[in-house]
PDB file of C-alpha atoms in Angstrom:
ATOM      1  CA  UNK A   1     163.553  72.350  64.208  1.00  0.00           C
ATOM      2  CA  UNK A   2     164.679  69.727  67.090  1.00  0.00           C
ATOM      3  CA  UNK A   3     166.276  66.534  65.710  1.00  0.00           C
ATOM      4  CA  UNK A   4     165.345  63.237  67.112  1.00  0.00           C
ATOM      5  CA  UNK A   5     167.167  60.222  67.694  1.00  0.00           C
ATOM      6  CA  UNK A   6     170.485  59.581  68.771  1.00  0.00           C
ATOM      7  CA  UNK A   7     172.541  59.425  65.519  1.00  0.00           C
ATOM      8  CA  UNK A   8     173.764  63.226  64.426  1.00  0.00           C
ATOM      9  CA  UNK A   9     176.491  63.772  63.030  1.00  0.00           C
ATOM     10  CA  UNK A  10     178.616  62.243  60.457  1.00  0.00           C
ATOM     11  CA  UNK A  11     181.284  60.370  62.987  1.00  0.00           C
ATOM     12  CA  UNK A  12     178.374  58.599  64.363  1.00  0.00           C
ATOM     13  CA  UNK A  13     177.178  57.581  60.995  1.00  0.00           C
ATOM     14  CA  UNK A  14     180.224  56.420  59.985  1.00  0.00           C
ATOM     15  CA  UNK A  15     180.146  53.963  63.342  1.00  0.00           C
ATOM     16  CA  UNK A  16     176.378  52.870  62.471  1.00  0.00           C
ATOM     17  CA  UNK A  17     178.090  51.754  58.228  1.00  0.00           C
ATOM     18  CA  UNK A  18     180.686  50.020  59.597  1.00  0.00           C
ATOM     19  CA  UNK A  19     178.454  48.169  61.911  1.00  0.00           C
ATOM     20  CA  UNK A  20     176.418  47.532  59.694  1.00  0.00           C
ATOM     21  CA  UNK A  21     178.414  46.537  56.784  1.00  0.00           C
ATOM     22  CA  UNK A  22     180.191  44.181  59.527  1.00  0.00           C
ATOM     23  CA  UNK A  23     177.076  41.992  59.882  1.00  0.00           C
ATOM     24  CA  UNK A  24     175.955  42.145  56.414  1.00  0.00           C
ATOM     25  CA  UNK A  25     176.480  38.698  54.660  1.00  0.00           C
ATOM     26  CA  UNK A  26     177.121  39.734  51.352  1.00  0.00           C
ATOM     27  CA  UNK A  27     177.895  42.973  49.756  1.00  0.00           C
ATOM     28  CA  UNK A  28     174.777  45.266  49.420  1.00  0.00           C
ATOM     29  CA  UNK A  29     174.177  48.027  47.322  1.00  0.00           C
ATOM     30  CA  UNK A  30     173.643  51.736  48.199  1.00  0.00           C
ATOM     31  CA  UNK A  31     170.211  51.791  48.296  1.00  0.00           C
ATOM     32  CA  UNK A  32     169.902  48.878  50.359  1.00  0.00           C
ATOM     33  CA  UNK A  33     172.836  50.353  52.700  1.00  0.00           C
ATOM     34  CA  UNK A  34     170.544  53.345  53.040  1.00  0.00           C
ATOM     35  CA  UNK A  35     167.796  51.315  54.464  1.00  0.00           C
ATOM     36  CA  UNK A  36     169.344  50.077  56.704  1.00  0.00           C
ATOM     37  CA  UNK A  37     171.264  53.340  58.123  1.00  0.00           C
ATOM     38  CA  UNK A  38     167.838  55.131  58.312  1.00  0.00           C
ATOM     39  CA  UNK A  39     166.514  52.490  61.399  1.00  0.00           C
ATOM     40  CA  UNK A  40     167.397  56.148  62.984  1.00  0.00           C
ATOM     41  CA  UNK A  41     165.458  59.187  62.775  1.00  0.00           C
ATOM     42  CA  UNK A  42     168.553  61.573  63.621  1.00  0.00           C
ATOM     43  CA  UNK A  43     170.445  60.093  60.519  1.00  0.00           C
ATOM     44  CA  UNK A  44     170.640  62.811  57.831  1.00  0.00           C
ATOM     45  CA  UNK A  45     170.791  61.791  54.229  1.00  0.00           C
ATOM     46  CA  UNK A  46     173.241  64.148  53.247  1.00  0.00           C
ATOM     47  CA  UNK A  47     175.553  63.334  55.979  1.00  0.00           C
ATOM     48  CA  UNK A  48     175.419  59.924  55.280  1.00  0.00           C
ATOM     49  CA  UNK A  49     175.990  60.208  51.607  1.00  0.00           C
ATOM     50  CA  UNK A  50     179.043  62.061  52.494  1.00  0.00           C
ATOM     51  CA  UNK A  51     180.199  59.527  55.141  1.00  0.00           C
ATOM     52  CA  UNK A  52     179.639  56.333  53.120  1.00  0.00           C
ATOM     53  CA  UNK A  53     182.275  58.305  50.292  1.00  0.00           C
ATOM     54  CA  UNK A  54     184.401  58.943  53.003  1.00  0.00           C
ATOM     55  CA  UNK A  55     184.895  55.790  54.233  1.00  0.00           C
ATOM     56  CA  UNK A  56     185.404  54.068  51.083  1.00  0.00           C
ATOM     57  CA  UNK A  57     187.504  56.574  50.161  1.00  0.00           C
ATOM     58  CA  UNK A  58     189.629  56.009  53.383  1.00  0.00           C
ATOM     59  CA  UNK A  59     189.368  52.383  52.399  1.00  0.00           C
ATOM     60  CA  UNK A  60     187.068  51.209  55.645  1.00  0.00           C
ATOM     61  CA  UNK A  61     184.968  50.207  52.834  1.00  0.00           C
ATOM     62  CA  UNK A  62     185.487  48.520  49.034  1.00  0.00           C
ATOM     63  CA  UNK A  63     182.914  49.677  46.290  1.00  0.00           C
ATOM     64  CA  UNK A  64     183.209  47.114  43.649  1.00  0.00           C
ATOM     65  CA  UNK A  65     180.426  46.761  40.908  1.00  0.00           C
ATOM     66  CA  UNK A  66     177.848  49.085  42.854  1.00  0.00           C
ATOM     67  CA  UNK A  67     178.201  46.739  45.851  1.00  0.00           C
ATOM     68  CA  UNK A  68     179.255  47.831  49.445  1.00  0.00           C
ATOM     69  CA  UNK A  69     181.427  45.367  51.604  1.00  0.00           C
ATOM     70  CA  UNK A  70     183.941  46.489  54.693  1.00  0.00           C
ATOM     71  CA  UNK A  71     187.436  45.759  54.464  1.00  0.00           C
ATOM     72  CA  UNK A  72     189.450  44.512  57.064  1.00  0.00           C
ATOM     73  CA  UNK A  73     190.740  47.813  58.315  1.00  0.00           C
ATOM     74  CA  UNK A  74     186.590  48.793  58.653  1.00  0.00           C
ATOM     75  CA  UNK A  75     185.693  45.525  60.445  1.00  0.00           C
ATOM     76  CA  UNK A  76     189.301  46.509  63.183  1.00  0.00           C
ATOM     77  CA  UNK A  77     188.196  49.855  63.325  1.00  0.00           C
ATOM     78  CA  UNK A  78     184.666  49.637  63.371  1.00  0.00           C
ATOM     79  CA  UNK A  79     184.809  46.448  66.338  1.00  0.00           C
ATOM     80  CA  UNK A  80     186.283  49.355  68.111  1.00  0.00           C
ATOM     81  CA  UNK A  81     183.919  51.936  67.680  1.00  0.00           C
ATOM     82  CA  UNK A  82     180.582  50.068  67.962  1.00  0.00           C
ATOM     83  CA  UNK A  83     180.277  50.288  71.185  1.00  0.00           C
ATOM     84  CA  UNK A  84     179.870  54.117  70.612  1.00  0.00           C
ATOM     85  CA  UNK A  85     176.363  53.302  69.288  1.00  0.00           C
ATOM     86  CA  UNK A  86     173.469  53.278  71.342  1.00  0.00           C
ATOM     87  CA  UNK A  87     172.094  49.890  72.484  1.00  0.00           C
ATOM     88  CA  UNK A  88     168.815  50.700  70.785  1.00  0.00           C
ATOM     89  CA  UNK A  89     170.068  51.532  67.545  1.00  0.00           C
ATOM     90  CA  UNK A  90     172.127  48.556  67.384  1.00  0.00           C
ATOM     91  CA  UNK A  91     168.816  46.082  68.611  1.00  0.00           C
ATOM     92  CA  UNK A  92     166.862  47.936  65.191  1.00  0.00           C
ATOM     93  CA  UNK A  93     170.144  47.300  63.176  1.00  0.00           C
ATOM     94  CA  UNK A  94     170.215  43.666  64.504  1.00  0.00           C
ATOM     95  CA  UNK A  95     166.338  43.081  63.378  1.00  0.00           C
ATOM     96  CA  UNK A  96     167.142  44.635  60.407  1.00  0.00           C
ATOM     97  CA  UNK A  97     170.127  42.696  59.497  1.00  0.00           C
ATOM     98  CA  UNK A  98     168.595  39.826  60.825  1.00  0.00           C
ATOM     99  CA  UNK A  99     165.788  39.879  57.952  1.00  0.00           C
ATOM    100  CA  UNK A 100     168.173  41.100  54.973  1.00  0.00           C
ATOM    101  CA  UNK A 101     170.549  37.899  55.729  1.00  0.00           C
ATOM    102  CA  UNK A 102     168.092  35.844  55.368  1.00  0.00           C
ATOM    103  CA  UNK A 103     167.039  37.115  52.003  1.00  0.00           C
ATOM    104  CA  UNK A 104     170.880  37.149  50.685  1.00  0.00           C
ATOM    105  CA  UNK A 105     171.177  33.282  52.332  1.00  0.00           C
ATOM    106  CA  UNK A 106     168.683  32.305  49.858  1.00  0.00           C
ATOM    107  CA  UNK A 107     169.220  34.505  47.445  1.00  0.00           C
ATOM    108  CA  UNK A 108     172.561  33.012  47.402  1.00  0.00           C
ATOM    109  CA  UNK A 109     171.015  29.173  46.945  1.00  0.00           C
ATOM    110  CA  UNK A 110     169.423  30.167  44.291  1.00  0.00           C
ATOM    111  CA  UNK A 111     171.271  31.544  40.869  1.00  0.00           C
ATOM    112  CA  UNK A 112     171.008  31.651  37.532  1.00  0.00           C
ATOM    113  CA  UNK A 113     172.885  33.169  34.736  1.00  0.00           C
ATOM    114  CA  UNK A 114     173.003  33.438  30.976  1.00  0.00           C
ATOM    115  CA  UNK A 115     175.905  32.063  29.422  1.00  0.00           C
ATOM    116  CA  UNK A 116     176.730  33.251  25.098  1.00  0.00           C
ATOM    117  CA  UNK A 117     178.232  30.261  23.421  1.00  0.00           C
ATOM    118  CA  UNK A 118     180.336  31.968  21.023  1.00  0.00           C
ATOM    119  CA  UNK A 119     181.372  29.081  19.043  1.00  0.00           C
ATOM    120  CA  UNK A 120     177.712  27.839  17.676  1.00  0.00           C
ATOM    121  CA  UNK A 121     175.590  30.553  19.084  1.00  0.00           C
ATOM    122  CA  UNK A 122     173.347  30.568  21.568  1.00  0.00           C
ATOM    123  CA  UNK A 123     172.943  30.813  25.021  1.00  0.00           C
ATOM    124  CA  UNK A 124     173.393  28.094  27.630  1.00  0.00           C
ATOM    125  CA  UNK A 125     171.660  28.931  30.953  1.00  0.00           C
ATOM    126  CA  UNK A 126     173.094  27.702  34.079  1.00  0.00           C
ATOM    127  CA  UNK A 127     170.626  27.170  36.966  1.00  0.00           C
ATOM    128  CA  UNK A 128     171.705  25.996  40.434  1.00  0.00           C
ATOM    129  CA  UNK A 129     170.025  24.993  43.822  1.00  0.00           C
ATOM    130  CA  UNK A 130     171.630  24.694  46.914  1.00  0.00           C
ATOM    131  CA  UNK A 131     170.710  23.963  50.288  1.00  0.00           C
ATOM    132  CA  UNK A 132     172.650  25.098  53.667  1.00  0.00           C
ATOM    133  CA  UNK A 133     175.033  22.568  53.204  1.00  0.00           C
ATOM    134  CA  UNK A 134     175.661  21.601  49.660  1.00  0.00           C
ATOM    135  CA  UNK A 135     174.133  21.451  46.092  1.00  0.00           C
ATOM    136  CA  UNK A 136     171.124  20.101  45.061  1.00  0.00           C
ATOM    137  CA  UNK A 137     170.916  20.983  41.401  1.00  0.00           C
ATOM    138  CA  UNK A 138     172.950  22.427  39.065  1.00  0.00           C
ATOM    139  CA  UNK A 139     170.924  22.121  35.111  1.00  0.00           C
ATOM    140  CA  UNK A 140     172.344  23.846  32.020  1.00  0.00           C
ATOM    141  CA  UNK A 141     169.832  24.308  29.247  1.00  0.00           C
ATOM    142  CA  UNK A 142     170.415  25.459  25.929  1.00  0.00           C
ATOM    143  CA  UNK A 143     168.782  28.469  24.466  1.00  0.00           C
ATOM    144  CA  UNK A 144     168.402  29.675  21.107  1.00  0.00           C
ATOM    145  CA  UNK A 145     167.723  33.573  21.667  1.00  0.00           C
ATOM    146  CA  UNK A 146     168.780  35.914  24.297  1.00  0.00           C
ATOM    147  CA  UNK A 147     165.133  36.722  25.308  1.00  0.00           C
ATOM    148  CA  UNK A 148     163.948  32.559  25.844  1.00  0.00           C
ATOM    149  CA  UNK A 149     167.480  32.452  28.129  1.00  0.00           C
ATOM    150  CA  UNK A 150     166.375  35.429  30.064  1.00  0.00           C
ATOM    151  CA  UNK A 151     163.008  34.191  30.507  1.00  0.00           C
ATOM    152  CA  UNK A 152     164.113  30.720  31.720  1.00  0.00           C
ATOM    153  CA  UNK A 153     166.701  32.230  33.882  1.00  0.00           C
ATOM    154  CA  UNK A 154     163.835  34.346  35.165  1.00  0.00           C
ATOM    155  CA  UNK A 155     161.776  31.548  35.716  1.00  0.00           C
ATOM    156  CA  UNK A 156     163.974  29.259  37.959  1.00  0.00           C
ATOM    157  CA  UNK A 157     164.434  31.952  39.604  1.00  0.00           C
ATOM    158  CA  UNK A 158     160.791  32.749  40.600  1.00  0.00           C
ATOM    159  CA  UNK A 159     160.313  28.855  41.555  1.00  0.00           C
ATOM    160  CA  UNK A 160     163.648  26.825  42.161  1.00  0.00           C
ATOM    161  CA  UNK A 161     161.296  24.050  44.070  1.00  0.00           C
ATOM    162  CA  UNK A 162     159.107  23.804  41.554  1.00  0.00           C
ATOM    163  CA  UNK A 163     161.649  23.322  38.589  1.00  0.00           C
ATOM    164  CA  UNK A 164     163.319  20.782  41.438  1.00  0.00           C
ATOM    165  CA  UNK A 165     160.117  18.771  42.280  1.00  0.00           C
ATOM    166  CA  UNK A 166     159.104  18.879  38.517  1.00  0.00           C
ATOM    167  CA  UNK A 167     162.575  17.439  37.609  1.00  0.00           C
ATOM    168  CA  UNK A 168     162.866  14.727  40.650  1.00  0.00           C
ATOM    169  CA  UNK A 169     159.288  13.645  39.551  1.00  0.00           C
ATOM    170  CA  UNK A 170     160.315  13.011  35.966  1.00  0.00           C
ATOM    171  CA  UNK A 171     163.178  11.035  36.805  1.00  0.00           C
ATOM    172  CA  UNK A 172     162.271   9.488  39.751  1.00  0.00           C
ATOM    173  CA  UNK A 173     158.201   8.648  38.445  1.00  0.00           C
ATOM    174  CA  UNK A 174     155.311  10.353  40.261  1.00  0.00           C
ATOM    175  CA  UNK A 175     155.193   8.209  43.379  1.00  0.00           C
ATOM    176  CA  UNK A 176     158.596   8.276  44.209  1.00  0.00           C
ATOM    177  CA  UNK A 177     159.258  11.802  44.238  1.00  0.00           C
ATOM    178  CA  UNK A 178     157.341  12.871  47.574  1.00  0.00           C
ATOM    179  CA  UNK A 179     160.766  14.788  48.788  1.00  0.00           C
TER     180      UNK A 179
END
């Protein structure tokens, strides 16, 4: 059976990871890694399995908490290499990458996280709103159960400019808050 595409074998994946990984703004995770990596219909799972534990195990990569990032001996090595890729696998990587930064730019704006108070029980929940340049909110709100944290964590999360409107129009009074 012929295989298409111009990625085949597992040097060439390798290249297309650390390309990748070079241009990604945040660590990923595998399965998002393997999205990515399969813009080409030569890549083989299998090989790419095997490369991606290669090259962490060569350190060209660091696999901390599930997440994917390049180290600096990956970004010098790879810079070299990337040229070995063809153009039009790089343009799908670059449209690719393009729309996967943009989701981890905001999701990066936008966190929450659940906080135990071990001293009086509890849970405080943290929930903070930037913009591209600086914060716009950061509220802390206490929570008496695990489940009503989760929930408003979950929440703010769903609709940060809602919570931020809501909030601005309470303090401000309804006609002042058009912003």
């Amino acid at each position: 059976m012929p295989r298409y595409g111009f990625i085949h074998d597992k040097l060439d994946i390798k290249f297309l990871v650390l390309y990748l990984l070079s241009r990604t703004q945040a660590p990923i995770d595998f399965a998002t890694l393997t999205d990515l990596a399969m813009c080409d219909e030569g890549v083989d799972y299998f090989l790419f399995t095997q490369a991606v534990s290669e090259l962490v195990t060569s350190e060209h990569l660091l696999l901390e908490e599930e997440l994917y990032s390049i180290t600096e001996k990956g970004r010098k090595n790879g810079s070299i290499c990337e040229e070995n890729l063809p153009f039009s696998v790089r343009q799908k990587c670059d449209r690719n990458l393009a729309q996967l930064n943009a989701r981890l730019r905001q999701e990066s704006q936008i966190r929450a996280e659940v906080l135990p108070r071990p001293e009086n029980g509890g849970f405080t929940v943290r929930m903070i709103l930037d913009d591209n340049r600086d914060n716009l909110m950061t509220l802390e709100l206490y929570s008496p159960t695990q489940e009503q944290a989760d929930l408003l964590s979950a929440s703010f999360r769903s609709g940060p400019d809602r919570v931020y409107r809501t909030l601005l129009s309470a303090l401000l009074g309804n006609e002042n808050a058009k912003e």
